[in-house]
Short mmCIF file of C-alpha atoms and ligand atoms in Angstrom, two decimals:
data_model
loop_
_atom_site.label_atom_id
_atom_site.label_comp_id
_atom_site.label_asym_id
_atom_site.label_seq_id
_atom_site.Cartn_x
_atom_site.Cartn_y
_atom_site.Cartn_z
CA MET I 117 0.00 0.00 0.00
CA ASP I 118 1.24 3.51 -0.79
CA TYR I 119 1.03 6.20 1.88
CA ASP I 120 0.76 9.95 1.62
CA ALA I 121 3.57 10.34 4.16
CA ILE I 122 6.15 8.06 5.75
CA VAL I 123 7.93 9.22 8.90
CA ILE I 124 11.27 7.51 9.62
CA GLY I 125 11.86 7.31 13.38
CA CYS I 126 9.27 7.36 16.16
CA GLY I 127 11.33 9.37 18.66
CA PRO I 128 9.99 12.76 19.82
CA ALA I 129 10.34 14.39 16.38
CA GLY I 130 8.85 11.46 14.46
CA SER I 131 5.98 10.69 16.81
CA VAL I 132 4.94 14.34 17.06
CA ALA I 133 5.12 14.69 13.25
CA ALA I 134 3.02 11.53 12.82
CA MET I 135 0.37 12.86 15.22
CA TYR I 136 0.08 16.21 13.41
CA LEU I 137 0.09 14.53 9.97
CA ALA I 138 -2.56 12.00 10.93
CA LYS I 139 -4.80 14.78 12.28
CA ALA I 140 -4.65 16.46 8.88
CA LEU I 141 -4.60 13.43 6.57
CA GLY I 142 -6.23 10.53 8.41
CA LYS I 143 -4.75 7.45 10.11
CA GLU I 144 -4.43 5.21 7.06
CA LYS I 145 -2.48 7.82 5.03
CA VAL I 146 0.44 8.15 7.43
CA LEU I 147 3.00 5.50 8.34
CA VAL I 148 5.61 5.97 11.06
CA VAL I 149 8.39 3.39 11.29
CA ASP I 150 11.10 2.77 13.85
CA LYS I 151 13.83 0.16 13.94
CA ALA I 152 13.32 -0.18 17.71
CA ALA I 153 10.43 -1.70 19.62
CA PHE I 154 9.06 0.62 22.32
CA PRO I 155 9.62 1.20 25.18
CA ARG I 156 13.25 1.88 24.27
CA ASP I 157 15.92 4.00 25.93
CA LYS I 158 17.61 7.06 24.43
CA ILE I 159 20.67 8.58 26.06
CA CYS I 160 19.59 12.04 27.17
CA GLY I 161 19.44 14.42 30.14
CA ASP I 162 15.67 13.77 30.11
CA ALA I 163 14.74 17.44 30.78
CA GLN I 164 11.86 19.10 28.94
CA GLY I 165 10.93 22.76 29.05
CA ARG I 166 8.08 24.97 27.94
CA LYS I 167 8.40 24.20 24.22
CA ALA I 168 7.57 20.52 24.75
CA ALA I 169 4.64 21.45 27.03
CA ALA I 170 3.21 23.79 24.37
CA ILE I 171 3.27 21.02 21.75
CA MET I 172 1.63 18.53 24.15
CA LYS I 173 -1.14 21.09 24.76
CA GLU I 174 -1.70 21.60 21.05
CA LEU I 175 -1.87 17.83 20.48
CA GLY I 176 -4.36 17.44 23.35
CA ILE I 177 -2.10 15.14 25.40
CA TYR I 178 -0.83 17.62 28.01
CA GLU I 179 -2.90 16.32 30.95
CA GLU I 180 -1.63 12.77 30.45
CA TYR I 181 1.90 14.10 29.92
CA THR I 182 1.91 15.86 33.30
CA LYS I 183 0.88 12.59 34.98
CA LEU I 184 3.72 10.48 33.58
CA PRO I 185 6.16 9.25 36.23
CA GLY I 186 8.74 12.03 36.38
CA GLN I 187 9.90 15.05 38.33
CA LYS I 188 8.28 18.48 38.08
CA ILE I 189 10.90 21.20 37.69
CA TYR I 190 10.50 24.74 39.05
CA GLY I 191 13.99 26.15 38.81
CA ILE I 192 17.66 25.89 38.03
CA THR I 193 20.74 25.66 40.23
CA LEU I 194 23.83 27.04 38.54
CA SER I 195 27.45 27.05 39.57
CA SER I 196 30.30 28.96 37.98
CA PRO I 197 33.97 28.01 37.46
CA ASN I 198 34.95 29.71 40.75
CA GLY I 199 32.40 27.57 42.65
CA THR I 200 29.73 30.26 43.22
CA GLN I 201 26.36 28.54 43.30
CA ILE I 202 22.97 30.19 42.78
CA HIS I 203 19.41 28.87 42.86
CA LEU I 204 16.93 30.38 40.45
CA ASP I 205 13.22 29.69 40.59
CA VAL I 206 11.52 30.23 37.28
CA ALA I 207 7.98 29.66 38.57
CA SER I 208 6.14 29.48 41.87
CA ARG I 209 5.19 26.02 43.15
CA SER I 210 1.51 26.97 42.89
CA GLU I 211 1.78 27.41 39.10
CA PRO I 212 1.92 24.58 36.54
CA ALA I 213 5.52 23.30 36.40
CA PRO I 214 7.45 24.96 33.56
CA GLY I 215 9.56 21.84 33.10
CA TYR I 216 9.76 18.12 33.69
CA VAL I 217 12.38 15.42 33.89
CA HIS I 218 10.94 12.20 32.48
CA ARG I 219 13.19 9.30 31.66
CA ARG I 220 13.21 8.95 27.88
CA MET I 221 12.15 5.34 28.36
CA VAL I 222 8.89 6.85 29.69
CA LEU I 223 8.51 9.99 27.56
CA ASP I 224 9.29 8.36 24.21
CA ASN I 225 7.01 5.42 24.93
CA PHE I 226 4.18 7.83 25.77
CA LEU I 227 4.72 9.73 22.52
CA ALA I 228 5.10 6.54 20.48
CA GLU I 229 1.89 5.11 21.97
CA ASN I 230 0.02 8.26 20.97
CA ALA I 231 1.58 8.17 17.50
CA LYS I 232 0.49 4.52 17.14
CA LYS I 233 -3.08 5.49 18.07
CA ALA I 234 -3.06 8.27 15.49
CA ALA I 235 -1.15 6.73 12.56
CA ALA I 236 -0.04 3.38 11.17
CA PHE I 237 3.14 2.09 12.86
CA ARG I 238 5.68 -0.60 11.97
CA ILE I 239 8.94 -1.81 13.45
CA PHE I 240 11.00 -1.39 10.32
CA ASN I 241 14.71 -0.69 9.85
CA VAL I 242 15.19 1.80 7.01
CA THR I 243 18.37 1.05 5.06
CA ASP I 244 17.90 3.30 2.03
CA LEU I 245 15.60 5.74 0.26
CA ILE I 246 13.73 5.08 -2.97
CA ILE I 247 14.92 7.90 -5.22
CA GLU I 248 13.53 8.25 -8.77
CA ASN I 249 14.38 11.15 -11.08
CA ASN I 250 16.09 12.82 -8.11
CA ILE I 251 12.88 12.73 -6.05
CA VAL I 252 12.45 10.72 -2.82
CA LYS I 253 9.55 8.33 -3.35
CA GLY I 254 9.70 6.13 -0.24
CA VAL I 255 11.93 3.93 1.87
CA ILE I 256 13.72 0.62 1.55
CA GLY I 257 14.34 -1.47 4.63
CA ASN I 258 13.50 -4.63 6.45
CA GLU I 259 11.25 -6.11 9.04
CA ASN I 260 12.52 -9.36 10.61
CA GLY I 261 15.23 -9.52 7.93
CA GLN I 262 12.66 -9.37 5.12
CA ARG I 263 13.56 -6.67 2.54
CA GLU I 264 10.72 -4.39 1.52
CA GLU I 265 10.06 -1.13 -0.32
CA ILE I 266 7.36 1.19 0.99
CA ARG I 267 6.25 4.11 -1.16
CA ALA I 268 4.87 7.50 -0.17
CA LYS I 269 4.37 10.91 -1.74
CA ILE I 270 6.59 12.52 0.88
CA VAL I 271 9.13 11.22 3.41
CA LEU I 272 9.91 12.87 6.75
CA ALA I 273 13.27 11.78 8.20
CA ALA I 274 13.31 11.91 12.01
CA ASP I 275 16.00 9.27 12.46
CA GLY I 276 18.11 11.03 15.06
CA ALA I 277 21.67 12.27 15.49
CA ASN I 278 23.25 9.49 13.41
CA SER I 279 20.59 9.87 10.70
CA LEU I 280 20.99 7.44 7.84
CA VAL I 281 19.07 9.84 5.59
CA ALA I 282 21.36 12.80 6.37
CA GLN I 283 24.37 10.51 5.77
CA LYS I 284 23.03 9.27 2.43
CA LEU I 285 22.53 12.82 1.25
CA GLY I 286 25.89 14.04 2.60
CA LEU I 287 24.15 16.47 4.97
CA ASN I 288 25.54 15.11 8.23
CA LYS I 289 28.93 16.79 8.38
CA ASN I 290 28.94 19.23 11.29
CA PRO I 291 32.40 20.70 11.94
CA PRO I 292 33.73 19.70 15.42
CA GLU I 293 32.99 23.14 16.88
CA HIS I 294 29.30 22.52 16.08
CA PHE I 295 29.10 19.04 17.51
CA ILE I 296 28.71 18.06 21.17
CA VAL I 297 29.24 14.70 22.80
CA ALA I 298 27.64 14.05 26.17
CA THR I 299 27.48 11.28 28.75
CA ARG I 300 24.66 10.02 30.94
CA GLN I 301 24.63 7.87 34.04
CA TYR I 302 21.58 7.27 36.23
CA TYR I 303 22.19 7.35 39.99
CA LYS I 304 20.23 6.60 43.13
CA GLY I 305 20.78 8.30 46.46
CA VAL I 306 22.51 11.56 45.44
CA LYS I 307 22.15 13.87 48.45
CA GLY I 308 20.66 17.36 48.34
CA MET I 309 18.38 16.89 45.34
CA THR I 310 15.60 19.49 44.89
CA ASP I 311 12.97 20.26 42.25
CA ARG I 312 15.52 22.29 40.31
CA ILE I 313 17.75 21.01 37.51
CA GLU I 314 21.44 21.67 38.19
CA LEU I 315 23.89 22.96 35.59
CA HIS I 316 27.49 23.23 36.78
CA LEU I 317 29.87 25.22 34.60
CA ILE I 318 33.22 23.64 35.37
CA LYS I 319 36.40 25.38 34.22
CA SER I 320 37.90 22.47 32.25
CA LEU I 321 34.67 21.92 30.29
CA ILE I 322 33.47 25.42 29.51
CA PRO I 323 31.24 26.14 27.62
CA GLY I 324 30.27 22.51 28.25
CA TYR I 325 28.81 21.60 31.63
CA PHE I 326 28.10 18.90 34.19
CA TRP I 327 24.45 18.33 35.08
CA ILE I 328 22.45 16.66 37.81
CA PHE I 329 18.74 16.39 37.01
CA PRO I 330 16.30 15.04 39.63
CA LEU I 331 14.08 12.03 39.00
CA PRO I 332 11.44 10.41 41.22
CA ASN I 333 12.35 7.81 43.87
CA GLY I 334 15.62 9.46 44.84
CA GLU I 335 17.11 8.92 41.38
CA ALA I 336 19.04 11.37 39.26
CA ASN I 337 20.19 11.76 35.68
CA VAL I 338 23.86 12.79 35.79
CA GLY I 339 25.93 13.76 32.78
CA LEU I 340 28.46 15.94 31.16
CA GLY I 341 28.56 17.50 27.71
CA MET I 342 31.32 19.15 25.76
CA ILE I 343 32.00 20.55 22.29
CA VAL I 344 33.98 17.96 20.30
CA LYS I 345 36.61 20.47 19.19
CA ASP I 346 37.28 21.52 22.81
CA MET I 347 37.35 17.89 23.88
CA HIS I 348 40.06 17.15 21.32
CA ASP I 349 42.01 20.38 21.93
CA ARG I 350 41.99 19.84 25.71
CA LYS I 351 42.43 16.05 25.41
CA VAL I 352 39.44 15.33 27.63
CA ASN I 353 38.12 11.80 28.01
CA LEU I 354 34.44 12.44 28.75
CA LYS I 355 33.72 9.26 30.66
CA GLU I 356 36.74 9.73 32.89
CA ALA I 357 35.88 13.41 33.34
CA THR I 358 32.34 12.48 34.44
CA LEU I 359 33.58 10.05 37.07
CA ARG I 360 36.30 12.48 38.22
CA GLU I 361 33.82 15.31 38.80
CA ILE I 362 31.61 12.98 40.82
CA LYS I 363 34.49 11.77 42.98
CA GLU I 364 36.63 14.88 43.31
CA ASN I 365 34.71 18.12 42.73
CA PRO I 366 34.27 19.85 46.12
CA LEU I 367 30.72 20.82 45.11
CA PHE I 368 29.57 17.22 44.58
CA LYS I 369 31.86 14.68 46.17
CA GLU I 370 29.99 14.58 49.50
CA ARG I 371 26.66 14.41 47.69
CA PHE I 372 27.75 11.36 45.70
CA LYS I 373 29.57 9.61 48.55
CA ASP I 374 26.77 7.15 49.29
CA ALA I 375 25.11 7.25 45.89
CA THR I 376 24.86 4.16 43.68
CA PRO I 377 25.30 4.26 39.90
CA LEU I 378 22.45 2.41 38.19
CA GLU I 379 24.38 1.89 34.94
CA ASP I 380 27.80 2.48 33.34
CA VAL I 381 28.58 5.91 31.90
CA LYS I 382 27.04 6.04 28.41
CA GLY I 383 27.63 8.57 25.64
CA TRP I 384 25.80 9.88 22.57
CA ASN I 385 26.03 12.64 19.94
CA LEU I 386 24.44 16.09 19.76
CA PRO I 387 24.62 17.83 16.37
CA VAL I 388 23.98 21.47 17.25
CA ALA I 389 22.11 24.17 15.38
CA SER I 390 24.91 26.76 15.39
CA TYR I 391 25.71 24.90 12.15
CA ARG I 392 22.70 25.29 9.90
CA ARG I 393 22.15 22.22 7.75
CA LYS I 394 19.92 21.86 4.73
CA SER I 395 16.74 20.18 5.96
CA PHE I 396 14.79 19.49 2.76
CA GLY I 397 15.07 17.87 -0.67
CA ASN I 398 12.73 16.76 -3.44
CA GLY I 399 10.08 14.69 -1.65
CA LEU I 400 11.91 14.95 1.68
CA LEU I 401 11.92 16.89 4.95
CA ILE I 402 14.45 16.32 7.77
CA LEU I 403 13.47 16.84 11.41
CA GLY I 404 14.95 17.03 14.90
CA ASP I 405 18.49 15.75 15.52
CA ALA I 406 18.65 14.43 11.95
CA ALA I 407 18.60 18.12 10.90
CA SER I 408 21.02 19.27 13.65
CA LEU I 409 18.54 21.39 15.60
CA ILE I 410 19.94 21.10 19.15
CA ASP I 411 20.52 24.30 21.12
CA PRO I 412 24.31 24.95 21.12
CA LEU I 413 24.32 26.44 24.63
CA SER I 414 22.04 24.17 26.65
CA GLY I 415 22.10 20.95 24.60
CA GLU I 416 18.31 21.05 24.69
CA GLY I 417 17.00 19.25 21.61
CA LEU I 418 13.55 17.95 22.48
CA GLY I 419 11.72 21.27 22.12
CA ASN I 420 13.21 22.12 18.73
CA ALA I 421 12.69 18.53 17.52
CA MET I 422 8.97 18.87 18.30
CA ILE I 423 8.73 22.34 16.75
CA SER I 424 10.37 21.03 13.57
CA ALA I 425 7.85 18.17 13.58
CA ARG I 426 4.90 20.56 13.80
CA ILE I 427 6.17 22.75 10.95
CA ALA I 428 7.20 19.76 8.80
CA ALA I 429 3.71 18.25 9.16
CA GLN I 430 2.14 21.56 8.16
CA ILE I 431 4.32 21.92 5.04
CA ALA I 432 3.97 18.24 4.08
CA THR I 433 0.17 18.66 4.27
CA GLU I 434 0.35 21.77 2.05
CA ALA I 435 2.62 19.91 -0.40
CA LEU I 436 0.07 17.08 -0.60
CA GLN I 437 -2.77 19.55 -1.21
CA ARG I 438 -0.81 21.23 -4.01
CA GLY I 439 0.73 18.03 -5.38
CA ASP I 440 4.08 19.81 -5.27
CA PHE I 441 6.94 17.91 -3.61
CA SER I 442 9.75 19.90 -5.19
CA GLU I 443 12.67 21.32 -3.24
CA GLY I 444 11.50 24.73 -4.39
CA PHE I 445 8.25 24.36 -2.44
CA LEU I 446 9.61 22.33 0.49
CA LYS I 447 12.19 25.02 1.21
CA LYS I 448 9.27 26.76 2.92
CA TYR I 449 9.74 24.28 5.80
CA ASP I 450 13.33 25.40 6.29
CA THR I 451 12.31 29.08 6.16
CA LEU I 452 9.50 28.71 8.72
CA LEU I 453 11.60 26.49 10.96
CA TRP I 454 14.45 28.99 11.15
CA GLU I 455 12.03 31.88 11.66
CA ALA I 456 10.77 29.97 14.71
CA ILE I 457 14.04 28.76 16.23
CA GLY I 458 16.73 30.90 14.56
CA PRO I 459 16.79 34.00 16.81
CA GLU I 460 17.17 31.94 19.98
CA ILE I 461 19.84 29.69 18.42
CA LYS I 462 21.77 32.77 17.28
CA ALA I 463 21.62 34.39 20.73
CA ASN I 464 22.60 31.20 22.51
CA TYR I 465 25.47 30.47 20.16
CA ARG I 466 26.74 33.96 20.80
CA LEU I 467 26.53 33.37 24.54
CA GLN I 468 28.29 30.03 24.17
CA VAL I 469 31.23 31.72 22.40
CA ILE I 470 31.34 34.59 24.94
CA GLY I 471 31.32 32.06 27.82
CA LYS I 472 34.21 30.16 26.26
CA LYS I 473 36.36 33.17 25.38
CA PHE I 474 35.56 35.20 28.49
CA PRO I 475 34.82 32.66 31.26
CA PHE I 476 35.23 35.37 33.93
CA MET I 477 31.82 36.64 32.73
CA ILE I 478 30.20 33.48 34.03
CA ASP I 479 31.79 34.02 37.46
CA ARG I 480 30.66 37.65 37.44
CA LEU I 481 27.13 36.68 36.45
CA MET I 482 26.80 34.20 39.31
CA VAL I 483 28.42 36.46 41.89
CA LYS I 484 26.17 39.38 40.92
CA ALA I 485 23.08 37.16 40.91
CA SER I 486 24.01 35.74 44.32
CA LYS I 487 24.20 39.24 45.81
CA ASP I 488 21.68 41.31 43.88
CA GLU I 489 18.10 40.01 44.06
CA SER I 490 16.66 42.20 41.31
CA PHE I 491 19.44 41.05 38.94
CA ARG I 492 18.76 37.44 39.93
CA LYS I 493 15.06 37.89 39.11
CA LYS I 494 16.04 39.23 35.70
CA VAL I 495 18.32 36.25 35.01
CA GLU I 496 15.60 33.78 36.09
CA LYS I 497 13.55 34.68 33.05
CA LEU I 498 16.37 34.28 30.56
CA LEU I 499 17.79 30.83 31.21
CA PRO I 500 17.83 27.67 29.12
CA TYR I 501 14.67 25.57 29.51
CA THR I 502 12.66 28.64 30.64
CA GLY I 503 12.21 30.32 27.24
CA GLY I 504 12.71 34.02 26.49
CA ARG I 505 16.47 34.02 26.67
CA LYS I 506 17.23 36.01 23.52
CA GLU I 507 18.23 38.99 25.59
CA ILE I 508 20.93 37.36 27.68
CA GLY I 509 23.78 37.78 25.17
CA SER I 510 22.73 41.30 24.23
CA GLU I 511 24.92 44.36 24.67
CA GLU I 512 22.49 45.75 27.24
CA PHE I 513 22.69 42.61 29.35
CA LEU I 514 26.48 42.32 29.13
CA THR I 515 26.78 45.90 30.37
CA ASN I 516 25.45 44.64 33.73
CA LEU I 517 28.62 42.61 34.11
CA ALA I 518 31.45 44.34 32.29
CA GLU I 519 32.99 47.72 31.49
CA LYS I 520 32.11 49.35 28.17
CA LYS I 521 35.52 48.46 26.70
CA GLU I 522 35.21 44.81 27.70
CA VAL I 523 31.72 44.63 26.22
CA GLU I 524 33.00 46.09 22.95
CA LYS I 525 35.75 43.45 22.82
CA MET I 526 33.27 40.65 23.52
CA LEU I 527 30.85 41.85 20.89
CA ALA I 528 33.66 42.12 18.36
CA GLU I 529 34.69 38.51 19.00
CA ALA I 530 31.22 36.99 19.32
CA PRO I 531 29.45 35.61 16.23
C1 FAD Y 800 23.63 12.86 26.64
C2 FAD Y 800 22.56 13.73 26.06
C3 FAD Y 800 21.80 14.55 26.89
C4 FAD Y 800 20.74 15.31 26.36
N1 FAD Y 800 19.96 16.00 27.22
C5 FAD Y 800 18.86 16.63 26.77
C6 FAD Y 800 17.93 17.22 27.67
O1 FAD Y 800 18.04 17.09 28.89
N2 FAD Y 800 16.87 17.88 27.15
C7 FAD Y 800 16.69 17.99 25.80
O2 FAD Y 800 15.72 18.65 25.39
N3 FAD Y 800 17.53 17.41 24.93
C8 FAD Y 800 18.59 16.71 25.38
N4 FAD Y 800 19.41 16.05 24.48
C9 FAD Y 800 19.07 16.06 23.05
C10 FAD Y 800 17.87 15.11 22.77
O3 FAD Y 800 18.17 13.84 23.29
C11 FAD Y 800 17.60 15.03 21.26
O4 FAD Y 800 17.55 16.33 20.74
C12 FAD Y 800 16.26 14.31 20.95
O5 FAD Y 800 16.34 12.97 21.28
C13 FAD Y 800 15.91 14.47 19.46
O6 FAD Y 800 14.78 13.70 19.13
P1 FAD Y 800 14.66 13.04 17.70
O7 FAD Y 800 13.28 12.48 17.63
O8 FAD Y 800 15.11 13.97 16.65
O9 FAD Y 800 15.73 11.83 17.68
P2 FAD Y 800 15.79 10.50 18.58
O10 FAD Y 800 15.22 10.74 19.90
O11 FAD Y 800 17.20 10.03 18.49
O12 FAD Y 800 14.86 9.46 17.80
C14 FAD Y 800 15.25 8.92 16.56
C15 FAD Y 800 14.46 7.63 16.33
O13 FAD Y 800 14.75 7.15 15.02
C16 FAD Y 800 14.92 5.75 15.06
N5 FAD Y 800 15.79 5.36 13.94
C17 FAD Y 800 17.08 5.74 13.74
N6 FAD Y 800 17.54 5.21 12.60
C18 FAD Y 800 16.51 4.50 12.05
C19 FAD Y 800 16.39 3.73 10.87
N7 FAD Y 800 17.40 3.58 10.01
N8 FAD Y 800 15.20 3.11 10.60
C20 FAD Y 800 14.16 3.26 11.47
N9 FAD Y 800 14.23 3.99 12.62
C21 FAD Y 800 15.39 4.60 12.89
C22 FAD Y 800 15.55 5.48 16.42
O14 FAD Y 800 15.35 4.14 16.85
C23 FAD Y 800 14.85 6.50 17.30
O15 FAD Y 800 13.69 5.98 17.91
C24 FAD Y 800 20.49 15.29 24.96
C25 FAD Y 800 21.26 14.50 24.13
C26 FAD Y 800 22.28 13.71 24.66
C27 FAD Y 800 23.09 12.83 23.75
#
């Protein structure tokens, strides 16, 4: 049977795209495939912010989402290279939580279950695309080792950071300064956990960071992420660095003393959006990590993956209505996507570069926020996972922390 749309990958990008597409086109017209059976794990920090919540609301699954086993998040704890630690609350406990930490085993299964209700689903490993006259016409792959071709008018590739589709089309080549690698290790019994996520900006990793995110039942998601170029330049072994921070860093060593790791340290890739990749072709749209849409400052990819899914479904539906699957028309997806996420990516990339070149600014920011309540309130609204952070790398904001001459130098060196 031929479909109107095939979605490759039933992770957050693919399942959200399948739900939007099926709403517009009907269940039998949309097929979503994944090589994995759900529930399946995905190495991640597991934190979701306001962008994910907004999509859940639009899809009508927000109430169920808030009831999934997970931890409500109301704020962020930050520490700077000189060890200054601040606690920022981005919402009051009487308001709906602005963020959640759900294990991806839980979140992705919830999304996949909803995608399966909305659209056709198959466990199917895509190994190639059907391309005729330079137009993508479907997928080739296998189910239980049985080779099969499945045709569709349009294909949406949501096959993650190591996307086969992006590789096939030569679109997967982020330079090492636009590529992050991060680790994850679940723990039980870390002391001093709260309902805030913790981001620790450690000198040897900057602008990368070490995180501790709370989970229910006394568990925590612990990890460390770093730009690949910095990792190579500074000869950092990420797994060793993760374990060293846990054992030796004065901020954490007592907290981890009686904690138990629930798994070995695991690592995975984060292609980041400071490198803008082409995300469309004839008969094809590329979504989420497969299109390198992760925030270069925070490593947050779930929100942008879901936003790309919503816009891709909208443009795929328009393409089907017009019968036009050409690159020329599908470019509209790329335009709308970057209108939606571009300004924030630009601001956060700028901040990432400023943090790396002028790490004293991070110390100054934390010290000022720890002493000056009105400044702290201002910062609370601008942080990763809370939305509205475009302002934080602006000249006006930097002037809070540095002399005019220093600001000029920073702005000259920032992208
Ligand atoms: C260590 C780490 C920590 C992170 N922390 C956070 C965080 O706390 N918050 C946040 O927002 N983001 C975080 N991210 C980023 C986030 O994990 C990704 O942005 C997100 O998973 C992107 O979703 P996706 O649907 O595009 O891809 P994925 O979640 O990777 O899903 C891709 C799906 O495609 C399927 N697939 C792949 N190849 C094929 C194939 N050939 N055939 C069929 N199916 C296929 C896979 O099985 C998978 O189900 C982190 C990433 C890492 C590595």
